[in-house]
Coordinates of N, CA and C in Angstrom, one line a residue:
S196 N 97.2 -170.7 18.5 CA 97.0 -171.8 17.7 C 98.6 -171.8 16.9
L197 N 98.8 -173.3 16.7 CA 99.9 -173.6 15.5 C 99.7 -172.7 14.2
E198 N 98.4 -172.6 13.6 CA 98.3 -171.6 12.3 C 99.0 -170.5 12.5
D199 N 99.1 -169.6 13.7 CA 99.5 -168.6 13.7 C 101.0 -168.2 13.9
I200 N 101.6 -169.5 14.0 CA 103.2 -169.5 14.3 C 103.8 -168.5 13.1
N201 N 104.9 -167.7 13.3 CA 105.5 -167.4 12.0 C 106.5 -168.4 12.0
N202 N 106.8 -169.2 10.6 CA 108.1 -169.8 10.6 C 108.7 -169.8 9.5
D203 N 108.5 -168.5 8.9 CA 109.3 -167.9 8.0 C 110.8 -167.6 8.4
P204 N 111.9 -168.0 7.5 CA 113.3 -167.9 7.8 C 113.5 -166.5 8.0
P205 N 114.4 -166.5 8.9 CA 115.1 -165.1 9.3 C 115.9 -164.4 7.7
K206 N 116.5 -163.2 7.6 CA 117.3 -162.6 6.5 C 118.6 -163.3 6.8
I207 N 119.1 -163.7 6.2 CA 120.5 -164.4 6.4 C 121.6 -163.5 5.7
E208 N 122.4 -163.1 6.4 CA 123.8 -162.4 5.7 C 124.9 -163.0 6.2
F209 N 125.6 -163.2 5.1 CA 127.2 -163.3 5.0 C 128.0 -162.4 4.9
T210 N 129.2 -162.7 5.7 CA 130.3 -161.9 5.5 C 131.8 -162.7 6.2
N211 N 132.5 -162.2 5.0 CA 134.0 -163.1 5.7 C 135.0 -162.1 6.4
E212 N 134.4 -161.3 7.2 CA 135.4 -160.7 7.8 C 134.2 -160.6 9.4
L213 N 135.2 -160.7 10.6 CA 135.0 -160.8 12.0 C 133.7 -159.6 11.8
S214 N 132.5 -160.2 12.5 CA 131.4 -158.8 12.5 C 130.6 -159.2 13.5
V215 N 130.1 -158.3 13.8 CA 128.8 -158.2 15.3 C 127.8 -158.1 14.5
L216 N 126.6 -158.8 15.0 CA 125.1 -158.2 14.4 C 124.5 -157.5 15.6
L217 N 124.4 -155.9 15.1 CA 123.4 -155.5 15.9 C 121.9 -155.4 15.3
L218 N 121.3 -155.9 16.4 CA 119.9 -156.0 15.8 C 118.7 -155.2 16.8
F219 N 118.0 -154.4 15.8 CA 117.0 -153.7 16.5 C 115.4 -154.3 16.2
D220 N 114.6 -154.3 17.3 CA 113.3 -154.9 16.6 C 112.5 -154.0 16.1
G221 N 112.7 -153.7 14.7 CA 112.0 -152.6 13.8 C 112.8 -151.4 14.1
K222 N 112.3 -150.4 13.5 CA 113.1 -149.2 13.4 C 113.8 -148.6 14.7
P223 N 115.1 -148.4 15.0 CA 115.5 -147.8 16.3 C 114.5 -147.1 17.1
I224 N 114.3 -147.1 18.4 CA 113.5 -146.2 19.3 C 114.6 -145.8 20.2
F225 N 114.6 -144.3 20.8 CA 115.4 -143.9 21.5 C 114.6 -143.1 22.6
K226 N 115.2 -143.2 23.8 CA 114.5 -142.3 25.2 C 115.7 -141.7 25.9
E227 N 115.5 -140.5 26.2 CA 116.2 -140.0 26.6 C 116.7 -140.8 28.2
L228 N 117.8 -140.7 28.3 CA 118.9 -140.9 29.8 C 118.4 -139.8 30.6
E229 N 117.8 -139.7 31.8 CA 117.6 -138.2 33.0 C 118.8 -137.8 33.1
D230 N 118.7 -136.8 33.2 CA 120.1 -135.9 33.7 C 121.0 -136.1 32.7
S231 N 120.9 -136.5 31.6 CA 122.1 -136.5 30.6 C 121.6 -135.8 29.5
P232 N 122.8 -135.5 28.4 CA 122.6 -135.2 27.1 C 122.2 -136.5 26.0
F233 N 122.1 -137.9 26.7 CA 122.2 -138.7 26.1 C 120.6 -139.7 25.9
E234 N 120.3 -140.4 24.6 CA 119.5 -141.2 25.0 C 119.6 -142.6 24.3
R235 N 118.9 -144.1 25.0 CA 119.4 -144.7 25.0 C 118.6 -145.7 23.8
A236 N 118.9 -146.6 23.1 CA 118.0 -147.4 22.1 C 117.2 -148.6 22.8
L237 N 116.1 -148.3 23.0 CA 115.1 -149.1 23.8 C 115.0 -150.9 23.3
N238 N 115.3 -150.9 21.9 CA 114.9 -152.0 20.9 C 115.9 -152.4 20.3
T239 N 116.9 -152.7 21.5 CA 118.2 -153.7 21.2 C 118.5 -154.1 22.4
A240 N 119.4 -155.4 22.4 CA 119.6 -155.6 23.8 C 121.4 -155.1 24.0
L241 N 121.9 -154.3 22.8 CA 123.2 -153.7 23.0 C 123.1 -152.6 23.5
A242 N 124.0 -151.9 24.1 CA 124.0 -150.4 24.5 C 124.5 -149.8 23.5
V243 N 123.3 -149.0 22.6 CA 123.4 -148.1 21.6 C 122.9 -146.6 22.3
V244 N 123.5 -145.8 21.9 CA 123.0 -144.3 22.7 C 123.3 -143.6 21.5
R245 N 122.7 -142.2 21.3 CA 122.6 -141.1 20.6 C 123.0 -139.9 21.6
D246 N 124.1 -139.2 21.2 CA 124.4 -138.1 21.7 C 123.5 -136.6 21.2
T247 N 122.9 -136.2 22.5 CA 121.9 -135.2 21.3 C 122.4 -134.0 21.1
R248 N 123.8 -133.9 21.7 CA 124.7 -132.4 21.4 C 125.3 -132.6 20.3
S249 N 126.0 -133.7 19.7 CA 126.8 -133.9 18.4 C 126.0 -134.9 17.4
K250 N 124.5 -135.2 17.7 CA 123.8 -136.2 17.2 C 124.6 -137.2 16.7
Q251 N 125.7 -137.8 17.5 CA 126.4 -139.2 17.0 C 125.6 -140.1 17.7
Y252 N 126.1 -141.3 17.1 CA 125.7 -142.4 17.8 C 127.0 -143.5 18.3
Y253 N 126.5 -144.0 19.9 CA 127.8 -144.8 20.1 C 127.2 -145.8 20.6
F254 N 128.3 -146.9 20.4 CA 127.9 -148.1 21.1 C 129.1 -148.8 21.6
T255 N 128.9 -149.8 22.4 CA 130.2 -150.3 23.4 C 129.6 -152.0 23.4
S256 N 130.7 -152.7 23.5 CA 130.8 -153.8 24.1 C 131.4 -153.8 25.4
G257 N 131.8 -153.0 26.0 CA 132.1 -153.0 27.3 C 133.8 -152.8 27.0
S258 N 134.3 -153.1 26.2 CA 135.8 -152.8 26.0 C 136.2 -152.2 24.7
L259 N 135.3 -152.0 23.7 CA 135.3 -151.4 22.5 C 134.5 -150.3 22.2
W260 N 134.7 -149.2 21.7 CA 133.5 -148.2 21.5 C 133.6 -148.2 19.9
Y261 N 132.3 -147.8 19.5 CA 132.2 -147.6 18.2 C 131.4 -146.3 18.0
E262 N 131.4 -145.6 17.0 CA 130.8 -144.2 16.5 C 130.0 -144.2 14.9
T263 N 129.0 -143.3 14.8 CA 128.5 -143.3 13.6 C 127.6 -142.2 13.8
N264 N 127.1 -141.4 12.7 CA 126.0 -140.3 12.4 C 124.7 -141.3 11.9
D265 N 125.2 -142.6 11.4 CA 123.7 -143.1 11.1 C 123.6 -144.1 11.6
V266 N 122.7 -144.6 12.5 CA 122.5 -145.9 13.4 C 122.5 -147.1 12.7
L267 N 122.2 -147.1 11.5 CA 122.1 -148.2 10.6 C 123.0 -148.2 9.6
G268 N 123.9 -147.2 9.7 CA 124.9 -147.4 8.6 C 126.1 -148.3 9.0
K269 N 127.5 -147.3 8.8 CA 128.7 -147.9 8.8 C 129.2 -147.4 10.1
W270 N 129.6 -148.2 11.1 CA 130.5 -147.9 12.3 C 131.5 -148.2 11.9
Q271 N 132.1 -146.9 13.0 CA 133.5 -146.8 13.1 C 134.2 -146.9 14.5
A272 N 135.3 -147.9 14.5 CA 135.9 -147.9 16.1 C 136.4 -146.5 16.2
T273 N 136.3 -146.2 17.9 CA 136.8 -145.0 18.3 C 137.4 -145.0 19.4
T274 N 138.2 -144.4 19.8 CA 139.4 -144.4 21.1 C 138.6 -143.0 21.6
E275 N 138.1 -142.3 21.4 CA 137.3 -141.2 21.9 C 136.1 -140.9 22.2
P276 N 135.0 -141.9 22.4 CA 133.9 -141.8 22.9 C 133.6 -140.5 24.0
P277 N 132.5 -139.5 24.1 CA 132.5 -138.7 25.2 C 132.6 -139.0 26.5
A278 N 133.3 -138.2 27.2 CA 134.2 -138.9 28.7 C 132.9 -139.0 29.5
D279 N 131.6 -137.9 29.4 CA 130.5 -138.1 30.4 C 129.7 -139.5 30.0
L280 N 129.8 -139.9 28.9 CA 128.9 -141.0 28.3 C 129.9 -142.5 29.2
V281 N 131.3 -142.4 29.0 CA 131.8 -143.6 29.2 C 131.8 -143.6 31.0
A282 N 131.6 -142.4 31.4 CA 131.5 -142.3 32.9 C 130.3 -143.3 33.5
M283 N 129.2 -143.1 32.5 CA 128.0 -143.5 32.8 C 127.9 -145.4 32.3
I284 N 129.0 -145.7 31.5 CA 129.0 -147.2 31.6 C 129.8 -148.1 32.7
P285 N 129.2 -148.9 32.8 CA 130.3 -149.8 34.1 C 131.6 -150.3 33.3
K286 N 132.7 -150.3 34.2 CA 133.9 -150.5 33.3 C 134.0 -152.2 33.0
S287 N 134.8 -152.0 32.2 CA 134.7 -153.6 31.8 C 136.4 -154.2 31.8
D288 N 136.6 -155.2 32.4 CA 137.7 -156.0 32.8 C 138.1 -156.8 31.3
D289 N 137.4 -156.6 30.1 CA 137.6 -157.7 29.3 C 138.7 -156.8 28.3
P290 N 139.9 -157.7 27.9 CA 140.8 -157.0 26.9 C 140.3 -156.7 25.8
V291 N 140.8 -155.3 25.1 CA 140.3 -155.2 23.6 C 140.9 -155.9 22.7
P292 N 139.8 -156.7 22.0 CA 140.4 -157.7 21.4 C 141.4 -157.0 20.3
L293 N 142.2 -158.1 19.4 CA 143.3 -157.6 18.7 C 142.7 -157.8 17.5
A294 N 141.6 -157.9 17.1 CA 140.8 -157.7 15.6 C 139.5 -157.2 16.0
I295 N 139.5 -156.1 15.5 CA 138.2 -155.2 15.9 C 136.8 -155.6 14.8
P296 N 136.1 -156.1 15.4 CA 134.8 -156.8 14.7 C 134.1 -155.6 13.9
A297 N 133.5 -155.7 12.9 CA 132.8 -154.5 12.2 C 131.4 -154.9 12.5
I298 N 130.5 -153.8 12.6 CA 129.1 -154.1 12.9 C 128.2 -154.3 11.6
V299 N 127.4 -155.1 11.9 CA 126.2 -155.2 10.8 C 124.9 -154.8 11.6
S300 N 124.6 -153.8 11.0 CA 123.0 -153.3 11.6 C 121.7 -153.9 11.0
A301 N 120.9 -154.3 11.6 CA 119.6 -154.8 10.9 C 118.0 -154.7 12.1
T302 N 117.0 -154.4 11.3 CA 115.7 -154.0 12.0 C 115.1 -155.3 11.7
E303 N 115.0 -156.1 11.2 CA 114.1 -157.5 11.2 C 115.0 -158.5 11.2
P304 N 113.9 -159.7 11.6 CA 114.9 -160.9 12.4 C 116.1 -161.2 10.9
T305 N 117.2 -161.6 11.7 CA 118.3 -161.7 11.1 C 119.3 -162.5 11.5
E306 N 120.0 -163.3 10.7 CA 121.3 -164.2 11.0 C 122.6 -163.7 10.6
L307 N 123.5 -163.7 11.0 CA 124.6 -163.3 10.6 C 125.7 -164.7 10.5
I308 N 126.2 -165.2 9.3 CA 127.2 -166.0 9.3 C 128.4 -165.3 8.7
V309 N 129.5 -165.6 9.7 CA 130.7 -164.9 9.8 C 131.8 -166.3 9.2
T310 N 132.5 -166.1 8.2 CA 133.7 -166.6 7.9 C 135.2 -166.0 8.0
S311 N 136.1 -167.0 8.3 CA 137.4 -166.1 8.7 C 137.9 -166.3 7.2
G312 N 137.7 -165.1 6.3 CA 138.1 -165.1 4.8 C 137.0 -165.8 4.3
K313 N 137.3 -166.2 2.7 CA 136.5 -166.9 1.8 C 135.7 -167.9 2.5
P314 N 134.6 -168.5 2.5 CA 134.4 -169.8 2.8 C 135.2 -171.0 2.2
E315 N 135.8 -172.0 3.6 CA 136.5 -172.7 3.2 C 135.6 -174.1 3.1
W316 N 135.3 -174.6 1.9 CA 134.5 -175.9 1.7 C 135.4 -176.9 1.9
T317 N 135.3 -177.9 2.7 CA 135.8 -179.3 2.9 C 135.2 -180.4 3.1
S318 N 135.6 -181.3 2.0 CA 135.2 -182.7 2.1 C 134.7 -183.5 3.5
L319 N 133.4 -184.0 3.8 CA 133.0 -184.6 4.8 C 133.6 -186.2 4.5
E320 N 134.2 -187.1 5.1 CA 134.3 -188.7 4.8 C 133.2 -189.1 3.8
G321 N 133.6 -189.6 3.0 CA 132.6 -190.0 2.1 C 132.8 -189.2 0.7
G322 N 132.7 -188.0 0.8 CA 132.5 -187.3 -0.4 C 131.7 -186.8 -0.8
K323 N 130.7 -186.7 -0.4 CA 128.8 -186.4 -0.5 C 128.6 -185.4 -0.2
L324 N 129.2 -185.0 0.9 CA 128.8 -183.5 1.7 C 130.3 -182.6 2.0
L325 N 130.2 -181.3 1.8 CA 131.3 -180.6 1.9 C 130.8 -180.0 3.2
Y326 N 131.5 -179.0 4.0 CA 131.2 -178.2 5.1 C 132.0 -177.2 5.2
V327 N 131.9 -176.0 5.8 CA 132.7 -174.7 5.7 C 133.2 -174.8 7.0
K328 N 134.7 -174.9 7.1 CA 135.8 -175.1 8.2 C 136.1 -173.9 8.7
N329 N 135.7 -172.6 8.3 CA 136.2 -171.5 8.8 C 135.1 -170.5 9.4
T330 N 134.1 -171.3 10.1 CA 132.8 -170.5 10.6 C 132.4 -171.5 11.7
E331 N 131.7 -170.6 12.6 CA 130.8 -171.1 13.7 C 130.1 -172.0 13.3
T332 N 129.3 -171.6 12.4 CA 128.0 -171.9 11.9 C 127.6 -173.2 11.2
P333 N 126.9 -174.4 11.4 CA 126.9 -175.2 10.9 C 126.4 -174.9 9.4
W334 N 127.2 -175.0 8.0 CA 127.2 -175.1 7.2 C 127.6 -176.0 6.4
L335 N 126.7 -176.9 5.3 CA 126.7 -177.9 4.7 C 126.4 -177.6 3.3
R336 N 127.0 -178.6 2.2 CA 126.4 -178.6 1.0 C 126.3 -180.0 0.5
D337 N 125.3 -180.4 -0.2 CA 125.0 -181.8 -0.4 C 125.2 -181.6 -2.3
L338 N 126.8 -182.5 -2.5 CA 127.2 -182.0 -3.6 C 126.1 -182.8 -4.8
A339 N 125.5 -183.8 -4.6 CA 124.4 -184.6 -5.5 C 123.3 -183.3 -5.8
S340 N 122.8 -182.6 -5.0 CA 121.7 -181.4 -5.0 C 122.0 -180.3 -5.1
G341 N 123.3 -180.0 -4.8 CA 123.9 -178.7 -4.9 C 123.0 -177.6 -3.7
N342 N 122.4 -178.1 -3.0 CA 121.5 -177.5 -1.7 C 122.9 -177.5 -0.4
M343 N 122.5 -176.2 -0.1 CA 123.5 -175.7 0.9 C 122.5 -175.9 2.2
Y344 N 122.9 -176.1 3.4 CA 121.7 -176.3 4.5 C 122.5 -175.4 5.9
I345 N 121.9 -174.9 6.2 CA 122.6 -173.7 7.5 C 121.8 -174.2 8.6
Q346 N 122.4 -174.3 9.6 CA 121.6 -174.3 11.3 C 121.6 -172.9 11.8
L347 N 120.6 -172.8 12.0 CA 120.2 -171.4 13.0 C 119.7 -171.5 14.1
S348 N 119.8 -171.4 15.4 CA 118.7 -171.5 16.4 C 118.3 -173.0 16.3
G349 N 119.0 -173.8 16.3 CA 118.4 -174.9 16.0 C 117.7 -175.5 15.0
R350 N 117.1 -174.5 14.0 CA 116.3 -175.2 12.7 C 117.2 -174.8 11.4
W351 N 117.2 -176.2 10.7 CA 118.0 -176.0 9.3 C 117.1 -175.6 8.7
F352 N 118.2 -174.6 7.5 CA 117.5 -173.7 6.1 C 118.1 -174.6 5.1
R353 N 117.7 -174.5 4.0 CA 117.9 -174.9 2.9 C 117.8 -174.0 1.7
S354 N 119.0 -173.9 0.6 CA 118.8 -172.9 -0.3 C 120.1 -173.3 -1.3
K355 N 120.0 -173.2 -2.7 CA 121.0 -173.1 -3.7 C 122.0 -172.4 -3.8
S356 N 121.7 -171.2 -3.2 CA 122.9 -170.2 -3.0 C 122.8 -169.2 -2.0
E357 N 123.8 -168.6 -1.7 CA 123.9 -167.5 -0.4 C 122.8 -166.6 -0.4
E358 N 122.3 -166.2 -1.5 CA 121.5 -165.1 -1.6 C 120.2 -165.7 -1.5
G359 N 119.6 -167.0 -1.5 CA 118.4 -167.5 -1.3 C 117.8 -167.9 -2.3
P360 N 116.3 -167.8 -2.1 CA 115.6 -167.9 -0.9 C 116.0 -169.1 -0.2
W361 N 115.9 -169.1 1.0 CA 116.1 -170.1 2.0 C 114.8 -170.6 2.6

């Protein structure tokens, strides 16, 4: 029924550096990969693997590799993932990007708003609305009310500040 629909806004994270959201559906759950020393995260759409020998975690986009000792912590780009793990992943023809994105991990519904540097507020014609021009996310500010509006997954959210509440 309609009363059972959860319409709560997601957690909204802001960053001014190129970033990728690594979203888990709850606490990360791993299952062993047969005939290997690796375990694969089951509750994320991305390729996240734990090496049971070193207790390190690895994540790949196909052309980039990252590693960490805390799956929900800070990830570092690496050029030396375990060779036996690399051999298990299909080869990617994607070029390695010039800018290496940071990884933002989350375990609850989250949206990531990325700007290239500090948000660049720009006036729309008429001067009553501003928009952030250095992001791919529709992000507006109504000067009369001071409200910010962000469109995420086809829904609009409103707040007075980035910290919320949304």
